[in-house]
Amino acid sequence: MANMATAWKDVPRRLLTITIGVPVIILLLRRTITSWLFFQGAHVLCLVEWRSLLPPTNYDDTDKDAQDKSNANLVEINNRLHQALLAKDDKSSSLISKCIFYTFCIYSVLITIIPTSTLPLVLLSFGVVIRFIPHLPVYQSTQISSQSNISSYCMEMQHYQFGIIYLSIGFHYILSICKVGGWIHIRILLFIVWMSDTGALILGRLMTKKVKKDDDDGASKSDENRDKFVSFLKSISPGKTVPGLLGAIITGPLSALVYQISLPSSSSVLECDTCSSTTQQLLQYYYNPITQKIILGLLLSLAGIIGDLAESSVKRMSNKKDSGGLLPGHGGIVDRFDSLFVAGVVYYYWVLA
């Protein structure tokens, strides 16, 4: 009972954040300009949080048990390591780190406002620019040849390159949905993805105790693949469970079914004169509104899971539990938007493109 109470202790803070945040979000998303400002504001906050998720270069994973015991210790250890990383660099090295971060921010904002067709060119230029930054004349006094500095630069560049692909492109497509689809489509995306997150949270916490009991009763060889998958999840985040994933996969399609969604029709396909009767029947099933809602909910749930796992991996590498503390009970802004970064891309191409 004590473990169950501990698992749900953050619910009051979550409910408080939802009670205040949801009406504000609904109000802001009703107009194009306010929705753009809302998502760009969230984008800027995510950029700041992303810098705090830089992995420490002298990270040692030998004490994994101590890492999993206390979230407070995780934050404290990460802060010490991050301070040590900054302290060991000289002035030029610190300037390089700042320059890479500011370049990341500029390109990230640029990516959210450029046409989608120009994304490859901008991404290529970003990779080239941050690769050349340590070699600029103003920074050449830094001891780049030292192994510690090389590791630090490479880790920072890798971190920000993934941030551009994951975070910046994610916001590009979220803002594109606002521009192309407007209030109707952005609310569909937010509702399905965030309901899927809620289903994962609830079912994951409810079923964790039962799953542990079943595991204690003994496992057969048929459970070997499941154990490998669970080990994969735990290596990304100790809090991830198979029931939680199932909760997300179930809740997504159910949310799409209960929500009033008007998807694009395909009457021209259904009126195919050259198709056989069997093909036409299959097309009718496929383009049935209920089928389309289930498929959309399932795709967004799976995309949300991938986005959440990607951010969990970043936090794992940086030895942090949350990306920030701005949203009580939820963590940081990146924690709240992580599922949307991949789901937004899927929704754009599945529904609007």
Protein backbone atom coordinates (compact mmCIF):
# COMPACT_ATOMS: atom_id res chain seq x y z
CA MET A 1 0.00 0.00 0.00
CA ALA A 2 2.86 2.34 0.82
CA ASN A 3 4.42 1.79 -2.62
CA MET A 4 1.05 2.41 -4.28
CA ALA A 5 0.60 5.66 -2.35
CA THR A 6 4.10 6.77 -3.33
CA ALA A 7 3.39 6.04 -7.00
CA TRP A 8 0.38 8.38 -6.98
CA LYS A 9 1.75 11.15 -4.77
CA ASP A 10 2.30 13.48 -7.74
CA VAL A 11 -1.35 13.30 -8.87
CA PRO A 12 -2.51 16.43 -6.96
CA ARG A 13 0.22 18.52 -8.59
CA ARG A 14 -0.57 17.04 -11.99
CA LEU A 15 -4.26 17.84 -11.59
CA LEU A 16 -3.47 21.39 -10.49
CA THR A 17 -1.26 21.96 -13.54
CA ILE A 18 -3.91 20.49 -15.85
CA THR A 19 -6.70 22.55 -14.27
CA ILE A 20 -4.80 25.77 -14.84
CA GLY A 21 -3.03 24.89 -18.07
CA VAL A 22 -5.76 23.30 -20.22
CA PRO A 23 -8.15 26.33 -20.24
CA VAL A 24 -5.22 28.65 -20.99
CA ILE A 25 -4.03 26.43 -23.87
CA ILE A 26 -7.56 26.19 -25.31
CA LEU A 27 -7.89 29.96 -25.17
CA LEU A 28 -4.52 30.56 -26.84
CA LEU A 29 -5.00 28.01 -29.62
CA ARG A 30 -8.26 29.50 -30.88
CA ARG A 31 -6.43 32.23 -32.81
CA THR A 32 -3.59 31.68 -35.27
CA ILE A 33 -1.34 34.41 -33.88
CA THR A 34 -1.75 33.35 -30.23
CA SER A 35 -1.25 29.67 -31.08
CA TRP A 36 1.94 30.57 -32.96
CA LEU A 37 3.17 32.61 -29.99
CA PHE A 38 2.28 29.79 -27.58
CA PHE A 39 4.21 27.13 -29.47
CA GLN A 40 7.16 29.43 -30.18
CA GLY A 41 7.28 30.32 -26.48
CA ALA A 42 7.27 26.63 -25.60
CA HIS A 43 9.95 26.13 -28.25
CA VAL A 44 12.27 28.74 -26.69
CA LEU A 45 11.81 27.22 -23.23
CA CYS A 46 12.62 23.80 -24.66
CA LEU A 47 15.86 25.18 -26.11
CA VAL A 48 16.90 26.41 -22.67
CA GLU A 49 16.02 23.05 -21.10
CA TRP A 50 17.87 21.20 -23.84
CA ARG A 51 21.14 22.84 -22.81
CA SER A 52 20.61 21.60 -19.24
CA LEU A 53 20.31 18.06 -20.65
CA LEU A 54 23.92 18.03 -21.88
CA PRO A 55 25.49 14.74 -20.75
CA PRO A 56 28.51 15.09 -18.42
CA THR A 57 31.77 14.10 -20.12
CA ASN A 58 33.09 12.32 -17.03
CA TYR A 59 29.95 10.30 -16.46
CA ASP A 60 30.59 6.97 -14.76
CA ASP A 61 27.86 4.32 -14.92
CA THR A 62 29.44 1.87 -12.49
CA ASP A 63 27.10 2.91 -9.69
CA LYS A 64 23.78 2.29 -11.45
CA ASP A 65 22.04 1.09 -8.29
CA ALA A 66 22.75 4.41 -6.57
CA GLN A 67 21.45 6.27 -9.60
CA ASP A 68 18.08 4.48 -9.51
CA LYS A 69 17.53 4.84 -5.75
CA SER A 70 17.03 8.55 -5.40
CA ASN A 71 15.91 11.14 -7.91
CA ALA A 72 17.29 13.85 -5.67
CA ASN A 73 20.73 12.26 -5.83
CA LEU A 74 20.46 12.11 -9.62
CA VAL A 75 19.88 15.84 -9.85
CA GLU A 76 22.61 16.61 -7.34
CA ILE A 77 25.17 14.39 -9.07
CA ASN A 78 24.32 15.85 -12.46
CA ASN A 79 24.68 19.40 -11.17
CA ARG A 80 28.09 18.65 -9.70
CA LEU A 81 29.30 16.97 -12.87
CA HIS A 82 27.96 19.75 -15.07
CA GLN A 83 29.65 22.37 -12.89
CA ALA A 84 32.87 20.39 -13.02
CA LEU A 85 32.62 20.26 -16.80
CA LEU A 86 32.25 24.00 -17.04
CA ALA A 87 34.93 24.67 -14.43
CA LYS A 88 37.64 22.60 -16.09
CA ASP A 89 37.40 24.44 -19.40
CA ASP A 90 39.29 27.64 -19.91
CA LYS A 91 37.66 30.86 -21.10
CA SER A 92 37.95 30.01 -24.80
CA SER A 93 36.46 26.56 -24.30
CA SER A 94 33.51 28.03 -22.44
CA LEU A 95 32.99 30.51 -25.28
CA ILE A 96 32.91 27.65 -27.78
CA SER A 97 30.22 25.91 -25.75
CA LYS A 98 28.15 29.08 -25.69
CA CYS A 99 28.69 29.68 -29.39
CA ILE A 100 27.49 26.18 -30.26
CA PHE A 101 24.41 26.66 -28.08
CA TYR A 102 23.55 30.07 -29.58
CA THR A 103 24.03 28.66 -33.08
CA PHE A 104 21.70 25.82 -32.15
CA CYS A 105 19.07 28.32 -30.93
CA ILE A 106 19.29 30.48 -34.06
CA TYR A 107 18.98 27.52 -36.38
CA SER A 108 16.18 26.01 -34.32
CA VAL A 109 14.07 29.16 -34.56
CA LEU A 110 14.91 29.41 -38.26
CA ILE A 111 13.75 25.83 -38.85
CA THR A 112 10.33 26.57 -37.36
CA ILE A 113 9.62 29.39 -39.81
CA ILE A 114 11.13 28.19 -43.10
CA PRO A 115 9.21 26.21 -45.74
CA THR A 116 9.34 22.44 -45.32
CA SER A 117 11.04 22.02 -48.70
CA THR A 118 14.14 23.87 -47.44
CA LEU A 119 14.65 21.72 -44.33
CA PRO A 120 17.41 19.48 -45.82
CA LEU A 121 19.52 22.48 -46.84
CA VAL A 122 19.21 24.19 -43.44
CA LEU A 123 19.97 20.95 -41.57
CA LEU A 124 23.06 20.38 -43.70
CA SER A 125 24.30 23.93 -43.11
CA PHE A 126 23.78 23.58 -39.35
CA GLY A 127 25.89 20.42 -39.22
CA VAL A 128 28.69 22.10 -41.16
CA VAL A 129 28.60 25.33 -39.14
CA ILE A 130 28.86 23.76 -35.68
CA ARG A 131 31.60 21.45 -36.96
CA PHE A 132 33.69 24.50 -37.95
CA ILE A 133 33.06 26.58 -34.79
CA PRO A 134 36.00 25.18 -32.73
CA HIS A 135 38.35 25.96 -35.64
CA LEU A 136 37.50 29.66 -35.91
CA PRO A 137 40.53 31.96 -35.32
CA VAL A 138 38.99 33.47 -32.19
CA TYR A 139 38.87 30.01 -30.57
CA GLN A 140 42.16 28.55 -31.80
CA SER A 141 43.90 29.25 -28.50
CA THR A 142 41.84 26.45 -26.96
CA GLN A 143 43.65 23.16 -26.52
CA ILE A 144 41.46 21.26 -28.97
CA SER A 145 44.03 18.50 -29.27
CA SER A 146 43.49 17.31 -25.69
CA GLN A 147 41.36 14.18 -25.44
CA SER A 148 39.04 15.66 -22.82
CA ASN A 149 38.25 18.70 -24.96
CA ILE A 150 37.70 16.57 -28.07
CA SER A 151 35.24 14.39 -26.14
CA SER A 152 33.48 17.46 -24.77
CA TYR A 153 33.10 19.10 -28.21
CA CYS A 154 31.95 15.90 -29.89
CA MET A 155 29.39 15.23 -27.15
CA GLU A 156 28.01 18.76 -27.35
CA MET A 157 27.77 18.67 -31.13
CA GLN A 158 26.06 15.29 -31.06
CA HIS A 159 23.61 16.53 -28.41
CA TYR A 160 22.65 19.64 -30.38
CA GLN A 161 22.50 17.83 -33.71
CA PHE A 162 19.96 15.42 -32.25
CA GLY A 163 18.15 18.40 -30.73
CA ILE A 164 17.79 19.96 -34.19
CA ILE A 165 16.41 16.73 -35.65
CA TYR A 166 14.16 15.90 -32.71
CA LEU A 167 13.08 19.16 -31.11
CA SER A 168 13.36 21.75 -33.88
CA ILE A 169 11.82 19.67 -36.65
CA GLY A 170 9.13 18.60 -34.20
CA PHE A 171 8.13 22.21 -33.57
CA HIS A 172 8.37 22.95 -37.31
CA TYR A 173 5.60 20.44 -38.02
CA ILE A 174 3.52 21.43 -34.99
CA LEU A 175 3.56 25.03 -36.22
CA SER A 176 2.84 23.84 -39.76
CA ILE A 177 -0.27 22.07 -38.47
CA CYS A 178 -1.35 25.33 -36.82
CA LYS A 179 -0.81 27.19 -40.10
CA VAL A 180 -2.34 24.65 -42.50
CA GLY A 181 -4.97 22.93 -40.35
CA GLY A 182 -5.70 25.60 -37.80
CA TRP A 183 -7.40 25.16 -34.43
CA ILE A 184 -9.38 22.08 -35.49
CA HIS A 185 -6.39 19.92 -36.35
CA ILE A 186 -4.02 21.06 -33.61
CA ARG A 187 -6.62 20.25 -30.94
CA ILE A 188 -7.08 16.77 -32.44
CA LEU A 189 -3.33 16.17 -32.24
CA LEU A 190 -3.01 17.44 -28.66
CA PHE A 191 -6.09 15.56 -27.45
CA ILE A 192 -5.12 12.14 -28.84
CA VAL A 193 -1.43 12.34 -27.90
CA TRP A 194 -1.94 13.70 -24.39
CA MET A 195 -4.78 11.25 -23.71
CA SER A 196 -2.46 8.48 -24.87
CA ASP A 197 0.17 9.74 -22.40
CA THR A 198 -2.45 9.72 -19.65
CA GLY A 199 -3.48 6.16 -20.49
CA ALA A 200 0.15 5.06 -20.35
CA LEU A 201 0.60 6.69 -16.96
CA ILE A 202 -2.56 5.25 -15.38
CA LEU A 203 -2.36 1.69 -16.72
CA GLY A 204 1.38 1.56 -16.18
CA ARG A 205 1.06 2.42 -12.50
CA LEU A 206 -1.99 0.22 -11.93
CA MET A 207 -0.48 -2.87 -13.55
CA THR A 208 3.12 -2.57 -12.38
CA LYS A 209 2.45 -4.28 -9.05
CA LYS A 210 0.57 -7.15 -10.71
CA VAL A 211 3.31 -7.64 -13.31
CA LYS A 212 5.95 -7.80 -10.60
CA LYS A 213 3.91 -10.43 -8.76
CA ASP A 214 3.57 -12.54 -11.90
CA ASP A 215 7.31 -12.29 -12.51
CA ASP A 216 7.99 -13.50 -8.99
CA ASP A 217 5.87 -16.61 -9.65
CA GLY A 218 8.37 -17.72 -12.27
CA ALA A 219 9.00 -17.19 -15.93
CA SER A 220 9.25 -19.66 -18.79
CA LYS A 221 11.47 -19.59 -21.84
CA SER A 222 8.58 -18.10 -23.81
CA ASP A 223 9.02 -14.94 -21.74
CA GLU A 224 12.63 -14.51 -22.85
CA ASN A 225 11.77 -12.07 -25.65
CA ARG A 226 9.53 -10.08 -23.33
CA ASP A 227 12.33 -9.89 -20.77
CA LYS A 228 14.70 -8.57 -23.43
CA PHE A 229 12.19 -5.92 -24.43
CA VAL A 230 11.65 -4.94 -20.78
CA SER A 231 15.42 -4.73 -20.33
CA PHE A 232 15.55 -2.43 -23.37
CA LEU A 233 12.88 -0.18 -21.83
CA LYS A 234 14.56 -0.12 -18.41
CA SER A 235 17.89 0.84 -19.99
CA ILE A 236 16.14 3.94 -21.38
CA SER A 237 14.07 4.77 -18.30
CA PRO A 238 13.46 2.72 -15.12
CA GLY A 239 9.87 4.00 -15.04
CA LYS A 240 8.89 2.59 -18.44
CA THR A 241 6.76 -0.58 -18.38
CA VAL A 242 5.03 -2.82 -20.92
CA PRO A 243 1.60 -2.13 -19.35
CA GLY A 244 2.31 1.56 -19.77
CA LEU A 245 3.02 1.11 -23.48
CA LEU A 246 -0.15 -0.95 -23.88
CA GLY A 247 -2.08 1.76 -22.06
CA ALA A 248 -0.86 4.33 -24.59
CA ILE A 249 -1.64 2.08 -27.56
CA ILE A 250 -5.18 1.38 -26.28
CA THR A 251 -6.01 4.92 -25.18
CA GLY A 252 -4.94 6.56 -28.45
CA PRO A 253 -7.48 4.84 -30.74
CA LEU A 254 -10.20 5.12 -28.08
CA SER A 255 -9.57 8.87 -27.80
CA ALA A 256 -9.77 9.21 -31.58
CA LEU A 257 -13.07 7.33 -31.62
CA VAL A 258 -14.78 9.45 -28.96
CA TYR A 259 -13.50 12.73 -30.38
CA GLN A 260 -15.32 14.34 -33.28
CA ILE A 261 -12.81 14.14 -36.12
CA SER A 262 -13.45 14.96 -39.76
CA LEU A 263 -10.79 13.28 -41.88
CA PRO A 264 -10.28 13.87 -45.61
CA SER A 265 -12.54 11.68 -47.76
CA SER A 266 -11.39 9.50 -50.64
CA SER A 267 -14.54 9.12 -52.71
CA SER A 268 -12.53 9.01 -55.94
CA VAL A 269 -10.74 5.89 -54.74
CA LEU A 270 -13.98 4.23 -53.67
CA GLU A 271 -15.48 4.82 -57.13
CA CYS A 272 -12.71 2.90 -58.90
CA ASP A 273 -14.25 1.22 -61.95
CA THR A 274 -11.26 -1.01 -62.69
CA CYS A 275 -11.08 -2.48 -59.17
CA SER A 276 -12.55 -5.88 -58.35
CA SER A 277 -15.46 -6.21 -55.94
CA THR A 278 -13.16 -7.59 -53.24
CA THR A 279 -10.78 -4.65 -53.63
CA GLN A 280 -13.64 -2.17 -53.48
CA GLN A 281 -14.94 -3.82 -50.31
CA LEU A 282 -11.51 -3.63 -48.69
CA LEU A 283 -11.24 0.03 -49.68
CA GLN A 284 -14.64 0.71 -48.14
CA TYR A 285 -13.50 -0.85 -44.87
CA TYR A 286 -10.22 1.04 -44.99
CA TYR A 287 -11.77 4.45 -45.71
CA ASN A 288 -14.58 3.93 -43.26
CA PRO A 289 -14.52 6.89 -40.79
CA ILE A 290 -14.28 4.55 -37.79
CA THR A 291 -11.36 2.64 -39.34
CA GLN A 292 -9.61 5.90 -40.19
CA LYS A 293 -9.99 7.14 -36.62
CA ILE A 294 -8.59 3.90 -35.18
CA ILE A 295 -5.61 3.99 -37.54
CA LEU A 296 -4.93 7.65 -36.77
CA GLY A 297 -5.14 7.04 -33.01
CA LEU A 298 -2.84 4.03 -33.27
CA LEU A 299 -0.26 5.87 -35.39
CA LEU A 300 -0.20 8.88 -33.05
CA SER A 301 0.10 6.61 -30.00
CA LEU A 302 3.07 4.74 -31.48
CA ALA A 303 4.69 8.01 -32.60
CA GLY A 304 4.14 9.48 -29.13
CA ILE A 305 5.79 6.45 -27.53
CA ILE A 306 8.83 6.83 -29.80
CA GLY A 307 9.09 10.53 -29.00
CA ASP A 308 8.81 9.88 -25.27
CA LEU A 309 11.44 7.13 -25.35
CA ALA A 310 13.81 9.37 -27.32
CA GLU A 311 13.64 12.11 -24.69
CA SER A 312 13.96 9.55 -21.90
CA SER A 313 17.18 8.36 -23.50
CA VAL A 314 18.52 11.93 -23.53
CA LYS A 315 17.63 12.35 -19.85
CA ARG A 316 19.23 8.99 -19.05
CA MET A 317 22.48 10.06 -20.69
CA SER A 318 22.43 13.37 -18.82
CA ASN A 319 21.64 11.61 -15.52
CA LYS A 320 18.42 13.59 -15.00
CA LYS A 321 14.87 12.58 -14.14
CA ASP A 322 13.12 15.64 -15.65
CA SER A 323 14.09 18.24 -18.23
CA GLY A 324 13.00 20.97 -15.80
CA GLY A 325 10.55 21.86 -13.04
CA LEU A 326 8.35 24.50 -14.65
CA LEU A 327 5.25 22.25 -14.70
CA PRO A 328 4.55 20.77 -11.25
CA GLY A 329 3.95 17.03 -11.46
CA HIS A 330 4.93 16.90 -15.13
CA GLY A 331 8.54 18.13 -15.12
CA GLY A 332 9.73 20.51 -17.80
CA ILE A 333 8.39 21.76 -21.12
CA VAL A 334 10.33 19.12 -23.06
CA ASP A 335 8.76 16.46 -20.83
CA ARG A 336 5.31 17.71 -21.77
CA PHE A 337 5.98 18.05 -25.51
CA ASP A 338 8.22 15.01 -26.10
CA SER A 339 5.41 12.82 -27.46
CA LEU A 340 4.28 15.57 -29.83
CA PHE A 341 7.62 15.97 -31.62
CA VAL A 342 7.27 12.71 -33.57
CA ALA A 343 3.45 12.57 -33.51
CA GLY A 344 3.23 16.03 -35.10
CA VAL A 345 5.27 14.85 -38.10
CA VAL A 346 3.07 11.76 -38.48
CA TYR A 347 -0.14 13.78 -38.21
CA TYR A 348 1.02 16.34 -40.77
CA TYR A 349 1.85 13.76 -43.44
CA TRP A 350 -1.04 11.39 -42.65
CA VAL A 351 -3.82 13.98 -42.50
CA LEU A 352 -2.75 17.29 -44.02
CA ALA A 353 -0.05 16.62 -46.64
